[in-house]
GROMACS .gro file of C-alpha atoms in nm:
model
  110
    1UNK     CA    1   1.611  -0.490 -21.847
    2UNK     CA    2   1.509  -0.849 -21.909
    3UNK     CA    3   1.704  -1.139 -21.768
    4UNK     CA    4   1.986  -1.276 -21.981
    5UNK     CA    5   1.929  -1.646 -22.045
    6UNK     CA    6   2.216  -1.840 -22.193
    7UNK     CA    7   2.303  -2.201 -22.259
    8UNK     CA    8   2.611  -2.412 -22.218
    9UNK     CA    9   2.757  -2.642 -22.477
   10UNK     CA   10   2.631  -2.949 -22.292
   11UNK     CA   11   2.262  -2.863 -22.287
   12UNK     CA   12   2.234  -2.869 -22.666
   13UNK     CA   13   2.173  -3.241 -22.670
   14UNK     CA   14   2.058  -3.468 -22.944
   15UNK     CA   15   2.076  -3.838 -23.017
   16UNK     CA   16   2.440  -3.945 -23.009
   17UNK     CA   17   2.564  -3.682 -22.764
   18UNK     CA   18   2.853  -3.816 -22.557
   19UNK     CA   19   2.828  -3.580 -22.258
   20UNK     CA   20   2.767  -3.863 -22.010
   21UNK     CA   21   3.077  -4.044 -22.140
   22UNK     CA   22   3.317  -3.751 -22.094
   23UNK     CA   23   3.486  -3.878 -21.777
   24UNK     CA   24   3.544  -4.218 -21.944
   25UNK     CA   25   3.678  -4.058 -22.264
   26UNK     CA   26   3.910  -3.824 -22.070
   27UNK     CA   27   4.043  -4.117 -21.865
   28UNK     CA   28   4.117  -4.322 -22.178
   29UNK     CA   29   4.294  -4.028 -22.343
   30UNK     CA   30   4.494  -3.943 -22.029
   31UNK     CA   31   4.601  -4.305 -21.977
   32UNK     CA   32   4.695  -4.375 -22.340
   33UNK     CA   33   4.799  -4.043 -22.492
   34UNK     CA   34   5.044  -3.865 -22.268
   35UNK     CA   35   5.190  -3.525 -22.355
   36UNK     CA   36   4.950  -3.441 -22.637
   37UNK     CA   37   4.900  -3.080 -22.743
   38UNK     CA   38   4.602  -3.119 -22.974
   39UNK     CA   39   4.275  -3.309 -22.979
   40UNK     CA   40   4.070  -3.396 -23.290
   41UNK     CA   41   3.699  -3.458 -23.242
   42UNK     CA   42   3.622  -3.596 -23.588
   43UNK     CA   43   3.251  -3.660 -23.527
   44UNK     CA   44   3.208  -3.352 -23.311
   45UNK     CA   45   2.833  -3.298 -23.333
   46UNK     CA   46   2.748  -3.063 -23.047
   47UNK     CA   47   3.113  -3.035 -22.944
   48UNK     CA   48   3.061  -3.192 -22.601
   49UNK     CA   49   3.372  -3.411 -22.629
   50UNK     CA   50   3.590  -3.129 -22.761
   51UNK     CA   51   3.479  -2.913 -22.467
   52UNK     CA   52   3.647  -3.158 -22.230
   53UNK     CA   53   3.986  -3.079 -22.388
   54UNK     CA   54   3.994  -2.700 -22.378
   55UNK     CA   55   4.354  -2.711 -22.258
   56UNK     CA   56   4.454  -2.848 -22.604
   57UNK     CA   57   4.444  -2.719 -22.959
   58UNK     CA   58   4.103  -2.844 -23.072
   59UNK     CA   59   4.009  -2.966 -23.419
   60UNK     CA   60   3.641  -3.035 -23.478
   61UNK     CA   61   3.465  -3.183 -23.778
   62UNK     CA   62   3.104  -3.257 -23.858
   63UNK     CA   63   2.902  -3.289 -24.177
   64UNK     CA   64   2.611  -3.079 -24.050
   65UNK     CA   65   2.663  -2.712 -24.122
   66UNK     CA   66   2.472  -2.613 -23.806
   67UNK     CA   67   2.722  -2.814 -23.599
   68UNK     CA   68   3.012  -2.651 -23.783
   69UNK     CA   69   2.873  -2.307 -23.695
   70UNK     CA   70   2.815  -2.404 -23.332
   71UNK     CA   71   3.163  -2.549 -23.296
   72UNK     CA   72   3.314  -2.242 -23.461
   73UNK     CA   73   3.129  -2.022 -23.212
   74UNK     CA   74   3.234  -2.231 -22.910
   75UNK     CA   75   3.596  -2.305 -23.002
   76UNK     CA   76   3.718  -2.038 -23.243
   77UNK     CA   77   3.985  -1.792 -23.137
   78UNK     CA   78   3.799  -1.516 -23.323
   79UNK     CA   79   3.727  -1.202 -23.121
   80UNK     CA   80   3.369  -1.099 -23.052
   81UNK     CA   81   3.174  -0.819 -22.887
   82UNK     CA   82   3.038  -0.977 -22.567
   83UNK     CA   83   2.819  -0.675 -22.490
   84UNK     CA   84   2.654  -0.692 -22.833
   85UNK     CA   85   2.594  -1.066 -22.801
   86UNK     CA   86   2.429  -1.015 -22.461
   87UNK     CA   87   2.216  -0.736 -22.606
   88UNK     CA   88   2.098  -0.963 -22.889
   89UNK     CA   89   2.025  -1.248 -22.644
   90UNK     CA   90   1.818  -1.019 -22.422
   91UNK     CA   91   1.623  -0.904 -22.728
   92UNK     CA   92   1.544  -1.258 -22.846
   93UNK     CA   93   1.470  -1.380 -22.493
   94UNK     CA   94   1.216  -1.099 -22.449
   95UNK     CA   95   1.006  -1.199 -22.750
   96UNK     CA   96   0.669  -1.325 -22.643
   97UNK     CA   97   0.447  -1.522 -22.874
   98UNK     CA   98   0.115  -1.697 -22.837
   99UNK     CA   99   0.191  -1.924 -23.127
  100UNK     CA  100   0.274  -2.284 -23.046
  101UNK     CA  101   0.553  -2.329 -23.293
  102UNK     CA  102   0.914  -2.440 -23.274
  103UNK     CA  103   1.065  -2.123 -23.405
  104UNK     CA  104   0.970  -1.772 -23.502
  105UNK     CA  105   1.171  -1.571 -23.753
  106UNK     CA  106   1.288  -1.240 -23.611
  107UNK     CA  107   1.536  -0.991 -23.748
  108UNK     CA  108   1.780  -0.819 -23.513
  109UNK     CA  109   1.790  -0.444 -23.574
  110UNK     CA  110   2.025  -0.233 -23.371
   0.00000   0.00000   0.00000
């Protein structure tokens, strides 16, 4: 079996990512917003800031549909089949290509 390669929320970086500011943001929230139960990340992007508040009810928002899908996957309470996800990841990680392109379209078939 091929090795399972995964990613974490914080290595999906793009311009504007606030990962390096997380300790500062958490300190500001903790010092100024005591006893909160929810956290709204209204420009959530990759979800890096929301990921620092997993002990709260999280509300994310972003105009990019790809960010909406990512944040739904990371923060949703929906159930999922972890074994199936790992199986799909192993499949896609095993694809070898000689093409020098950004992406190759593959269809998962179980």
